[in-house]
XYZ file of C-alpha atoms in Angstrom:
749
model
C 58.148 0.417 -27.111
C 61.034 0.291 -29.469
C 63.303 -2.380 -31.055
C 67.197 -2.190 -29.686
C 69.424 -1.945 -32.352
C 70.838 -5.063 -32.372
C 67.435 -6.397 -32.532
C 66.758 -8.638 -35.576
C 63.856 -6.571 -37.526
C 59.768 -7.929 -37.538
C 59.978 -9.608 -40.826
C 63.019 -11.610 -40.235
C 62.073 -13.253 -37.094
C 59.981 -15.353 -38.378
C 63.749 -17.123 -40.371
C 64.244 -17.880 -36.808
C 61.779 -20.785 -36.316
C 63.637 -24.532 -36.409
C 63.357 -25.545 -39.355
C 62.132 -29.028 -40.066
C 60.488 -29.115 -36.406
C 57.198 -30.273 -35.176
C 56.831 -26.951 -34.155
C 56.814 -24.964 -37.726
C 54.712 -27.500 -39.673
C 52.111 -27.400 -37.395
C 52.649 -23.563 -37.060
C 52.241 -23.054 -40.789
C 49.795 -25.408 -41.967
C 47.550 -25.359 -38.839
C 43.799 -24.078 -39.621
C 43.659 -22.793 -36.370
C 44.864 -19.143 -35.412
C 48.288 -18.754 -34.459
C 50.886 -16.239 -34.359
C 53.800 -14.640 -32.287
C 54.963 -11.536 -30.437
C 57.872 -9.856 -29.127
C 57.267 -9.612 -25.814
C 59.439 -6.430 -25.694
C 57.478 -4.185 -28.161
C 54.486 -6.424 -28.030
C 54.981 -6.318 -32.104
C 53.655 -8.818 -34.113
C 56.587 -10.825 -35.521
C 55.146 -13.809 -37.052
C 51.984 -14.904 -37.981
C 50.327 -18.361 -39.554
C 47.730 -18.265 -42.687
C 44.602 -18.907 -40.453
C 45.866 -15.913 -38.301
C 46.239 -13.735 -41.418
C 43.010 -14.947 -43.058
C 41.007 -14.614 -39.539
C 42.457 -11.031 -39.318
C 41.643 -9.855 -42.701
C 45.208 -9.240 -43.178
C 48.586 -9.949 -45.634
C 51.177 -11.511 -43.657
C 53.572 -8.261 -44.014
C 50.772 -6.047 -42.893
C 49.966 -8.675 -39.889
C 52.986 -9.095 -38.764
C 54.284 -5.148 -38.812
C 51.071 -4.369 -36.256
C 51.439 -3.943 -32.808
C 49.182 -6.113 -30.126
C 47.303 -2.869 -28.833
C 46.100 -2.843 -32.649
C 44.256 -5.902 -32.397
C 43.430 -6.577 -28.740
C 41.278 -4.017 -26.823
C 43.275 -4.246 -23.836
C 44.644 -0.816 -22.768
C 48.497 -0.484 -23.858
C 49.072 -1.308 -19.510
C 47.251 -4.734 -18.836
C 48.763 -5.710 -22.415
C 52.088 -5.103 -21.148
C 51.992 -6.326 -18.188
C 49.589 -9.375 -19.389
C 52.881 -9.927 -21.857
C 55.644 -9.821 -18.923
C 53.650 -11.871 -16.724
C 53.671 -14.767 -19.525
C 56.801 -13.829 -20.712
C 58.251 -14.246 -17.276
C 55.733 -17.016 -15.784
C 54.915 -19.332 -18.193
C 51.865 -20.166 -20.197
C 48.852 -18.642 -19.202
C 45.096 -19.247 -20.808
C 42.583 -16.099 -21.053
C 40.075 -14.319 -23.032
C 39.801 -11.109 -24.520
C 38.058 -9.074 -27.294
C 39.811 -8.666 -30.748
C 39.564 -6.332 -33.557
C 39.229 -7.616 -37.171
C 40.867 -5.217 -40.097
C 36.938 -4.758 -40.762
C 36.577 -3.372 -37.764
C 34.433 -6.104 -36.843
C 34.475 -7.709 -33.160
C 35.515 -11.129 -31.740
C 35.705 -13.021 -28.696
C 38.741 -14.831 -28.187
C 40.072 -17.392 -26.305
C 43.962 -17.651 -26.043
C 46.889 -19.654 -25.118
C 50.069 -18.121 -24.502
C 53.266 -19.673 -23.689
C 57.195 -18.013 -24.202
C 59.123 -19.938 -26.492
C 62.806 -19.522 -27.893
C 63.532 -18.712 -31.423
C 66.733 -20.307 -33.079
C 68.716 -16.971 -32.345
C 68.430 -17.658 -28.984
C 65.392 -14.594 -28.457
C 62.370 -15.095 -26.813
C 59.022 -14.872 -27.833
C 55.256 -15.586 -26.858
C 53.696 -18.259 -29.066
C 49.660 -17.465 -29.294
C 46.767 -20.025 -30.280
C 43.364 -18.281 -30.243
C 40.380 -19.725 -30.481
C 37.240 -17.629 -31.848
C 34.245 -18.460 -28.884
C 32.322 -15.355 -30.293
C 29.660 -17.628 -31.499
C 29.582 -20.044 -28.363
C 29.498 -16.553 -26.361
C 26.270 -15.828 -27.994
C 24.861 -18.763 -27.718
C 25.358 -18.770 -24.116
C 23.421 -15.297 -24.160
C 20.932 -16.344 -26.051
C 20.197 -19.143 -23.361
C 20.440 -17.200 -20.971
C 17.929 -14.821 -22.246
C 15.603 -17.410 -23.157
C 15.913 -18.902 -19.557
C 14.909 -15.614 -17.956
C 12.135 -15.145 -20.861
C 10.841 -18.917 -19.628
C 11.372 -18.174 -15.952
C 9.114 -14.841 -16.438
C 6.622 -16.726 -18.755
C 6.470 -19.368 -15.693
C 6.616 -16.324 -12.975
C 2.956 -14.384 -15.101
C 1.948 -17.106 -15.934
C -2.158 -17.042 -14.434
C -2.300 -20.973 -15.252
C -0.311 -23.172 -12.820
C 2.809 -25.110 -14.587
C 4.975 -27.716 -13.502
C 7.447 -29.858 -14.829
C 8.278 -33.291 -14.098
C 11.584 -35.490 -14.641
C 11.519 -38.949 -16.313
C 11.478 -39.769 -12.898
C 8.332 -38.272 -11.465
C 10.536 -35.719 -9.823
C 9.040 -32.260 -9.758
C 12.069 -30.042 -11.053
C 9.568 -26.560 -11.631
C 7.134 -24.980 -10.752
C 5.109 -21.321 -10.777
C 3.380 -20.157 -8.060
C -0.084 -20.599 -9.329
C 0.754 -24.171 -9.574
C 1.573 -24.334 -5.859
C -1.250 -22.102 -5.048
C -3.448 -24.837 -6.963
C -1.608 -27.677 -5.398
C -2.037 -25.829 -1.817
C 1.414 -26.149 -0.742
C 4.346 -23.624 -0.589
C 7.108 -24.409 -3.889
C 9.933 -25.452 -1.424
C 7.354 -28.557 -0.371
C 6.891 -29.175 -3.915
C 10.679 -28.606 -5.939
C 12.686 -32.018 -5.607
C 9.208 -34.429 -4.597
C 6.917 -36.977 -6.407
C 3.682 -36.761 -6.508
C 2.571 -39.101 -3.877
C 4.054 -36.499 -1.031
C 1.260 -34.320 -1.576
C -1.334 -36.221 -3.689
C -3.558 -38.942 -2.270
C -2.557 -42.434 -3.172
C -5.474 -43.007 -5.784
C -4.833 -40.034 -7.265
C -0.305 -40.112 -7.666
C -1.343 -43.154 -8.941
C -3.708 -41.816 -11.932
C -0.881 -39.481 -12.269
C 1.950 -41.829 -12.734
C 0.369 -43.818 -15.083
C -0.913 -40.908 -17.103
C 2.858 -39.573 -16.856
C 3.946 -42.596 -18.409
C 1.672 -42.948 -20.938
C 2.514 -39.429 -22.269
C 6.279 -40.490 -22.159
C 5.611 -43.298 -23.907
C 3.092 -42.216 -27.181
C 4.918 -39.133 -27.140
C 1.280 -37.388 -27.356
C -0.465 -34.502 -25.346
C -3.125 -35.135 -22.985
C -5.910 -33.429 -21.865
C -8.593 -33.618 -19.281
C -10.325 -32.420 -16.133
C -9.984 -33.414 -12.464
C -11.424 -32.963 -9.102
C -9.855 -32.107 -6.444
C -10.653 -31.962 -2.490
C -8.724 -29.363 -0.707
C -9.409 -27.881 2.801
C -11.455 -24.955 0.964
C -13.608 -26.715 -0.490
C -13.459 -28.706 -3.967
C -11.860 -27.660 -6.715
C -12.452 -28.471 -10.891
C -9.221 -28.204 -12.947
C -8.298 -28.393 -16.861
C -4.930 -30.201 -17.564
C -2.979 -30.399 -20.603
C -0.001 -32.380 -19.879
C 2.772 -32.635 -22.984
C 5.884 -34.433 -23.511
C 9.341 -32.872 -23.234
C 11.934 -33.864 -25.702
C 14.974 -32.907 -25.823
C 17.210 -33.007 -29.762
C 17.790 -36.135 -29.641
C 13.945 -37.572 -29.419
C 15.069 -38.397 -25.896
C 12.059 -37.545 -23.364
C 13.274 -35.957 -20.224
C 9.489 -35.473 -18.168
C 6.789 -34.037 -18.393
C 4.943 -30.258 -18.506
C 1.706 -29.734 -16.944
C -0.462 -27.113 -17.119
C -3.094 -26.529 -14.959
C -6.310 -24.214 -15.503
C -8.640 -23.657 -12.339
C -11.724 -24.076 -14.176
C -14.061 -23.878 -10.853
C -15.766 -20.672 -11.655
C -16.819 -21.959 -15.018
C -18.187 -25.262 -13.833
C -20.296 -23.404 -11.337
C -20.788 -20.810 -13.563
C -22.040 -23.627 -16.202
C -24.610 -25.533 -13.791
C -25.992 -22.481 -12.761
C -26.712 -20.991 -16.065
C -30.554 -21.662 -15.608
C -30.146 -19.248 -12.376
C -28.167 -16.763 -13.972
C -29.898 -14.996 -16.719
C -32.669 -14.416 -14.216
C -30.487 -12.424 -11.745
C -28.656 -11.146 -14.494
C -31.675 -9.368 -15.057
C -32.141 -8.082 -11.961
C -29.027 -6.692 -11.579
C -28.857 -5.203 -14.409
C -32.210 -3.058 -13.560
C -30.514 -2.302 -10.128
C -27.678 -1.114 -11.287
C -26.885 1.977 -11.244
C -25.020 2.397 -14.347
C -26.554 3.265 -17.218
C -26.287 0.066 -19.326
C -27.664 -0.928 -23.283
C -27.139 -3.739 -25.424
C -27.340 -3.487 -28.764
C -26.908 -5.852 -32.038
C -24.807 -5.816 -34.731
C -27.013 -3.407 -36.057
C -26.953 -1.107 -33.604
C -30.578 -1.537 -32.319
C -31.157 -0.998 -28.462
C -31.933 -5.035 -27.142
C -31.610 -4.141 -23.540
C -31.192 -1.772 -21.130
C -31.882 -1.086 -17.589
C -34.032 1.653 -15.840
C -31.144 3.268 -14.692
C -30.508 4.329 -19.095
C -33.722 4.946 -19.491
C -33.777 7.945 -16.552
C -30.812 9.361 -17.998
C -32.536 10.146 -21.280
C -35.991 10.467 -19.645
C -37.637 8.227 -21.782
C -39.871 5.066 -20.672
C -38.500 1.162 -21.505
C -41.010 0.456 -23.979
C -39.844 3.834 -26.091
C -36.241 2.892 -26.529
C -36.281 -1.504 -26.836
C -35.795 -2.530 -30.322
C -34.845 1.346 -31.320
C -31.649 1.797 -34.089
C -29.510 4.518 -32.046
C -30.683 7.003 -34.424
C -34.179 7.324 -32.505
C -32.392 7.517 -29.716
C -29.497 10.133 -29.849
C -28.818 12.458 -32.912
C -26.291 14.926 -33.928
C -22.143 14.713 -31.786
C -24.050 12.141 -29.299
C -25.242 9.918 -32.181
C -21.783 10.460 -33.796
C -19.387 9.366 -30.797
C -22.400 6.128 -29.677
C -21.697 4.808 -34.225
C -18.308 5.290 -34.325
C -17.771 3.902 -30.549
C -19.984 0.430 -31.351
C -17.985 0.065 -34.749
C -14.316 0.500 -32.891
C -15.123 -1.805 -30.223
C -16.411 -4.619 -32.651
C -13.875 -4.301 -35.178
C -10.829 -4.444 -32.215
C -13.012 -6.796 -30.059
C -10.786 -4.870 -27.503
C -12.966 -2.642 -24.885
C -13.137 0.642 -25.408
C -13.136 3.337 -23.225
C -14.386 6.688 -23.536
C -16.064 10.304 -21.701
C -18.870 11.909 -23.300
C -21.395 14.609 -22.247
C -25.300 13.582 -22.220
C -27.677 16.412 -22.143
C -30.916 14.910 -21.898
C -34.026 15.497 -19.841
C -32.657 19.212 -19.812
C -29.868 18.349 -17.477
C -26.232 18.264 -18.418
C -24.019 15.151 -17.277
C -21.169 13.758 -17.814
C -20.303 9.697 -17.996
C -17.449 7.441 -18.123
C -18.582 4.790 -20.938
C -16.900 1.182 -21.518
C -18.632 -0.506 -24.770
C -17.595 -4.123 -24.962
C -18.170 -6.111 -27.908
C -19.973 -9.455 -27.296
C -18.639 -12.200 -29.200
C -19.956 -15.779 -29.713
C -18.213 -19.294 -29.058
C -17.654 -19.185 -32.916
C -15.970 -15.749 -32.588
C -18.867 -13.938 -34.084
C -19.649 -10.412 -32.545
C -23.712 -10.754 -31.637
C -23.048 -7.180 -30.367
C -21.641 -4.296 -28.297
C -22.569 -4.076 -23.796
C -21.905 -0.211 -23.027
C -21.830 0.628 -19.890
C -22.111 4.177 -17.951
C -20.703 5.282 -14.938
C -22.152 9.194 -13.907
C -18.699 10.834 -13.401
C -20.362 14.387 -12.889
C -19.092 15.450 -9.493
C -15.397 13.431 -10.413
C -15.577 16.055 -13.830
C -16.414 19.137 -11.935
C -13.894 17.979 -9.219
C -10.876 17.686 -11.745
C -12.697 21.312 -13.405
C -11.701 22.841 -9.328
C -8.530 20.966 -8.850
C -6.879 22.400 -12.548
C -8.030 25.628 -11.114
C -6.779 25.461 -8.449
C -3.818 23.907 -9.609
C -3.381 27.219 -11.595
C -4.097 29.391 -8.203
C -1.549 27.620 -6.581
C 1.353 27.772 -9.246
C 0.378 32.074 -9.284
C 0.354 32.225 -4.943
C 4.151 30.134 -5.229
C 4.860 32.903 -8.176
C 3.997 35.575 -6.101
C 4.173 34.520 -2.998
C 5.976 36.643 -0.131
C 8.222 33.905 0.513
C 10.905 32.196 -1.685
C 9.911 28.778 -2.968
C 12.311 26.419 -4.634
C 11.769 22.862 -5.643
C 14.913 19.950 -6.033
C 14.744 16.988 -7.729
C 15.294 13.179 -6.040
C 18.913 14.002 -5.397
C 19.043 17.673 -4.130
C 19.310 19.501 -7.855
C 16.859 22.629 -8.027
C 14.535 22.386 -10.833
C 12.328 25.622 -9.619
C 12.442 28.932 -7.764
C 9.961 31.249 -7.591
C 10.176 34.500 -8.527
C 10.566 35.709 -4.788
C 13.362 34.111 -4.138
C 15.113 34.635 -7.328
C 15.023 38.588 -5.851
C 16.148 37.338 -2.431
C 19.326 35.812 -4.298
C 19.757 38.211 -6.745
C 19.746 35.457 -9.282
C 17.652 33.742 -12.116
C 16.632 30.689 -12.094
C 18.947 29.391 -14.435
C 22.059 30.687 -12.206
C 20.732 29.263 -9.413
C 19.999 25.639 -10.575
C 21.264 22.161 -9.639
C 23.766 22.863 -6.617
C 24.763 26.911 -7.394
C 21.640 27.945 -5.252
C 23.964 26.956 -2.528
C 26.566 29.777 -3.497
C 23.804 32.436 -2.485
C 24.869 31.286 1.165
C 27.331 33.441 3.097
C 31.072 31.846 3.124
C 30.879 31.448 7.174
C 27.715 29.543 7.081
C 28.244 27.426 4.014
C 30.238 24.237 5.580
C 27.909 23.960 8.265
C 24.930 23.942 6.135
C 25.738 21.958 2.996
C 27.027 19.032 5.928
C 22.949 19.317 6.962
C 22.178 19.179 3.359
C 23.815 16.180 3.005
C 21.864 14.344 5.953
C 18.857 15.402 5.009
C 19.282 14.248 1.301
C 20.938 10.537 2.801
C 18.001 10.118 5.526
C 15.530 11.649 3.111
C 13.951 13.608 6.323
C 12.853 17.546 6.781
C 15.096 20.337 7.656
C 14.966 23.807 9.139
C 18.067 26.177 9.554
C 18.857 29.828 9.690
C 21.395 30.762 7.849
C 22.339 33.987 6.406
C 22.497 34.537 2.237
C 23.821 37.034 -0.055
C 21.245 39.234 -1.822
C 21.740 40.957 -5.480
C 23.641 44.093 -3.535
C 25.934 41.658 -2.112
C 24.162 42.205 1.347
C 23.872 39.575 3.917
C 20.338 38.736 5.428
C 18.912 36.060 7.807
C 16.887 33.760 5.889
C 14.556 30.933 7.412
C 15.303 27.881 5.193
C 12.795 24.465 5.772
C 12.835 21.732 3.546
C 10.533 18.634 3.238
C 10.609 15.865 1.153
C 7.628 15.486 -1.795
C 5.883 12.135 -2.710
C 4.813 11.219 -5.985
C 0.984 9.760 -6.111
C 2.208 6.259 -5.754
C 3.671 7.766 -2.406
C 7.662 7.293 -3.344
C 10.342 9.949 -2.855
C 10.405 12.510 -5.215
C 12.706 15.625 -4.510
C 12.196 18.145 -1.858
C 9.698 21.610 -1.767
C 11.996 24.200 0.396
C 10.710 28.189 1.824
C 12.891 31.066 2.451
C 11.626 33.456 4.439
C 13.437 36.708 5.826
C 13.863 36.680 9.443
C 16.434 40.068 9.431
C 14.142 41.973 11.269
C 13.010 39.160 13.722
C 17.090 38.487 14.601
C 17.507 42.125 14.762
C 14.473 41.950 17.582
C 16.006 39.005 19.166
C 19.369 40.762 19.628
C 17.878 44.428 21.019
C 15.557 41.336 22.786
C 19.004 40.062 24.496
C 20.499 43.014 25.442
C 17.231 44.144 27.308
C 16.970 41.495 29.557
C 20.794 41.509 30.198
C 20.383 44.958 31.232
C 16.988 43.827 33.416
C 18.820 41.120 35.097
C 21.539 43.470 36.187
C 19.374 45.872 37.493
C 17.478 43.154 39.511
C 20.481 42.402 41.116
C 20.755 45.469 43.069
C 17.677 45.711 44.488
C 18.227 42.290 45.484
C 21.251 43.177 47.443
C 19.688 45.756 49.303
C 17.043 42.522 50.329
C 19.811 40.645 51.611
C 20.635 43.755 53.762
C 17.760 44.565 55.274
C 17.073 40.848 56.259
C 20.074 40.898 58.201
C 19.325 44.434 59.364
C 15.944 42.649 60.863
C 17.470 40.615 62.130
C 20.520 42.541 64.437
C 17.400 44.571 65.000
C 15.335 41.164 66.887
C 14.281 39.699 69.137
C 12.158 38.108 66.474
C 9.358 35.595 66.628
C 9.323 32.610 65.624
C 6.868 33.305 63.062
C 8.897 36.339 61.870
C 12.003 34.070 61.637
C 10.464 32.053 59.541
C 9.018 34.514 57.362
C 12.332 35.743 57.206
C 14.284 32.682 56.573
C 11.324 31.927 53.511
C 12.271 35.733 52.339
C 16.101 34.661 52.429
C 15.507 31.195 50.606
C 13.346 32.798 47.980
C 15.756 35.711 47.882
C 18.674 33.744 47.194
C 16.148 31.813 44.723
C 15.963 34.999 42.459
C 19.283 35.473 41.778
C 19.793 31.972 41.111
C 17.083 32.658 38.511
C 18.659 35.503 36.990
C 22.033 33.989 36.634
C 20.483 30.433 35.311
C 18.723 32.947 32.446
C 22.222 33.653 31.274
C 23.300 30.519 31.573
C 20.268 29.799 29.183
C 22.208 31.360 26.095
C 24.963 29.567 26.637
C 22.931 26.615 27.001
C 21.126 26.965 23.412
C 24.539 27.802 21.979
C 25.807 24.190 23.397
C 28.731 26.184 24.953
C 27.301 25.449 28.579
C 29.831 22.843 30.996
C 27.139 22.258 34.187
C 28.978 21.115 37.256
C 27.379 17.455 37.854
C 27.589 15.822 41.121
C 25.217 13.690 43.445
C 21.600 15.807 43.978
C 18.775 14.407 46.782
C 15.876 14.902 44.495
C 14.153 14.114 47.954
C 15.486 17.455 49.205
C 14.959 19.391 46.379
C 10.725 18.912 45.778
C 10.422 19.448 49.659
C 12.515 23.030 48.953
C 10.324 23.969 46.237
C 7.135 23.574 48.818
C 8.181 26.819 50.242
C 7.691 28.697 46.806
C 4.442 27.204 45.836
C 3.020 27.510 49.215
C 0.804 30.066 48.145
C -0.330 28.633 44.881
C -0.801 25.059 46.508
C -2.719 26.144 49.630
C -4.855 28.745 47.500
C -6.140 25.715 45.606
C -6.367 23.522 48.077
C -4.381 21.222 46.722
C -1.565 18.125 47.986
C 1.539 17.380 46.632
C 2.659 14.238 47.560
C 6.135 12.365 47.690
C 6.615 8.691 46.848
C 10.400 7.399 46.407
C 12.070 4.488 45.742
C 14.354 5.332 49.195
C 11.818 6.435 51.499
C 13.261 6.222 54.404
C 16.476 8.350 52.858
C 17.657 10.705 50.232
C 17.644 9.540 46.382
C 20.617 10.582 44.521
C 20.639 11.687 40.982
C 23.810 12.600 39.074
C 23.239 17.165 38.003
C 23.844 20.584 38.890
C 21.552 21.467 42.073
C 20.950 25.228 41.007
C 19.608 23.942 37.388
C 17.531 20.769 39.025
C 15.887 23.151 41.808
C 14.837 25.547 38.349
C 13.189 22.747 36.446
C 11.588 21.230 38.875
C 10.183 24.955 39.879
C 8.712 25.114 36.289
C 7.657 21.676 35.872
C 5.513 21.892 39.771
C 4.202 25.156 39.146
C 2.618 23.995 35.821
C 1.399 21.485 37.366
C -0.291 23.107 40.345
C -1.578 26.021 37.700
C -3.064 23.456 35.524
C -4.691 21.306 38.087
C -8.216 21.718 39.526
C -8.798 23.512 43.499
C -8.551 19.966 45.784
C -6.718 18.267 43.569
C -3.457 15.941 44.024
C 0.160 16.427 42.784
C 2.198 13.570 42.723
C 5.872 13.166 42.846
C 7.068 9.420 42.075
C 11.093 8.504 42.268
C 12.242 5.364 40.602
C 15.261 3.406 40.437
C 15.954 1.953 37.172
C 19.792 1.861 37.130
C 21.973 3.134 35.398
C 18.613 5.902 35.481
C 16.821 7.403 37.707
C 13.594 8.495 36.913
C 11.133 10.966 37.804
C 7.167 10.864 37.235
C 5.281 14.119 37.806
C 1.258 13.784 37.244
C -2.115 15.940 37.844
C -4.952 16.379 37.157
C -5.883 18.522 33.875
C -5.069 17.528 30.198
C -2.700 19.704 27.980
C -4.372 21.601 24.978
C -4.365 19.184 22.144
C -3.279 22.126 19.754
C -0.307 22.428 21.780
C 0.905 18.694 22.742
C 3.264 18.619 19.672
C 4.385 21.744 20.732
C 4.559 21.554 24.433
C 8.337 22.145 24.766
C 9.033 24.189 22.069
C 10.035 28.015 22.578
C 6.578 30.330 23.208
C 3.858 27.508 23.341
C 1.502 28.201 25.656
C -2.502 27.991 25.985
C -5.231 29.082 28.643
C -2.212 30.850 30.829
C -2.827 34.655 30.466
C 0.427 35.825 31.347
C 2.434 32.875 30.188
C 5.515 33.176 28.043
C 6.012 29.310 27.106
C 9.437 29.580 28.638
C 9.390 27.229 31.624
C 9.248 23.784 29.641
C 11.627 24.800 27.460
C 14.200 26.093 29.765
C 13.025 22.691 32.021
C 13.966 20.778 28.861
C 16.868 22.401 27.844
C 18.470 22.167 31.567
C 17.964 18.547 31.900
C 19.622 17.634 28.274
C 22.206 19.385 29.934
C 22.640 17.076 32.076
C 22.675 14.441 29.808
C 18.847 13.312 30.841
C 15.836 13.601 29.137
C 12.033 15.067 29.754
C 8.777 13.985 27.712
C 4.988 14.084 27.982
C 2.701 11.476 28.724
C -0.643 12.421 27.547
C -2.647 8.951 27.464
C -4.245 8.958 30.549
C -7.349 10.503 30.230
C -8.069 13.328 32.271
C -4.192 13.512 33.164
C -0.961 14.872 32.699
C 2.208 13.141 33.426
C 5.704 14.488 32.546
C 8.529 11.536 32.950
C 12.024 13.271 33.592
C 15.022 10.534 33.639
C 18.657 11.391 34.718
C 21.576 9.350 35.115
C 21.428 7.828 38.727
C 24.303 9.642 40.922
C 28.020 8.114 40.955
C 27.982 5.504 43.955
C 31.658 6.854 45.042
C 30.143 10.285 45.727
C 27.110 8.999 47.255
C 29.010 7.401 50.031
C 30.751 10.576 50.423
C 27.885 12.474 51.193
C 26.010 9.384 52.545
C 28.102 6.672 54.217
C 24.774 5.335 55.556
C 24.092 4.406 51.795
C 26.993 2.882 51.388
C 27.906 -1.228 50.911
C 29.416 -2.707 53.977
């Protein structure tokens, strides 16, 4: 901002303050920081002595500064603030200011517009340094947070009652000792959850503590539903700075175990000795001079020596060499630190080598004197061998990954690539550094990149698996088809840590699939001509008649099967469109009862050959059962499913087709005897999944579910019933208006 030509220079503006006014006297003599700012230029045009001393500037230095040289607000925010005060009136706000020394201070400012003697407006500021107060508030918050953390993490029960005997604080341990949730304790008195006699004792003791201002320690017995508990209680008065007693804080420690241990001390020594001798871990106790004073049978067996040979012997007569050096140094460390010392030691004794995980702890009496060291050694030979094998396995795995015939890569939790094996680097023609981060995605061809990125971002958001086929560029810029499978990884704590991905070259498979598609198209075309000849032959047979009823029946079935085969050939062409999501079915009411009955003729040789029974059960036994679908697709679905059921059923069994109306859905249950092999249950509806069928292709169930999905339905497998298999088909129920056109008798009157 520039000062207009007709303005008074900044150093002369202070002269325009009213002479002799209370404002000028207060401005010049006040010990409070005061200064004037031009709202148009944001420059300091006047400052009292207190302001100059506070900011560390001479008056002529301070009055030439811009407000932006002092305030940490941005220029934009500062200009908006000054204009707002100039137009809207007085305002109180907080800001951080920089002194001449560079030190930062928190300021609380009161600002108001005033008019100078010459009629020009300026902004009058009064500042208060609130840095100590804010620091005190932050310190108080930190202390309160620390106190809360101590309360929540303390093992002992801690409670605080105010002067009226009302609980104001109670940690989780205290609530557990009382046997009530915290919400039932805070805000209530002792009489609300202790019996009357115990509550009176608490009140009397609290009153005495507050009167005498002295802490009190005592033990009490508490009867609880889970039995008698013994508590050690320490109560102290809580006083403020003025000496007024605010209440009582109590620290309660459950000493039930200690009391019980003291009561059973005479019996525990015998029990301890029995446990010591029966322990599988090797245990020995030495005194302060490293002499063996106690040991168990496991330790004796480990060394291959009798108890009498070892007891009261110094360690120098039991161990030698490095074994002795380790024993003496760890004993000394345990005695000095009074902390458990853990280490792993190789022990060669009794012509055997073993590895022990040893923990040594100093034995200290009530006066704090160290009486010796107790050592416990657990045989970890098997674990040690396993760890060595694991490290070897990890080295082999690392070698396999680096030399794997497929590309292997790893990302962090954000999806950034952090590792790529040599195969992936050769596949993409890029080094690991060039693939790091998100740059590995640049190897995907531009036409496929957008769709893959959408899948990749969904995978990152949901932390799920991703399987996709995508084209990538190799080192020569040639496109190659890749199968990309990415799975989430977890660490030892089962926390999500990133993704592991595998890239496999499927270019040859894609070429084979394209070739197979071309061959299938040729085969379908070549099959249509013989079928046309068969239809012409059937028409010729009818013209040459007359035919017997049996011949007419056979001719009808052949005609149906021929038409069915033509539909299947056309349907096979549509399956490719369904897989690509480009097929639009022509939906309408279809009678499932008629669909199932039509399949009887096609299945007759298989059903009669195995002596099977096909039983149809419908919610509409006297009429048709309509669903919304395409008849051609439904014929193919039931042909595949019923044929599979017949092939899987044992001789003489029954196949049940149950139709149920669960508006707005229609449900079909196809049940047959015989179980789906466990090995393919998870892949039952996958392409080429088959088991136990010499000529099976694994396309029947795959195409059935694909057609059901195309019609807006679902197809699932249920193997909960032992010895049986049930397929559950759900389709949208037919539109009632369309059903009325086909079956008026089913329309509501």
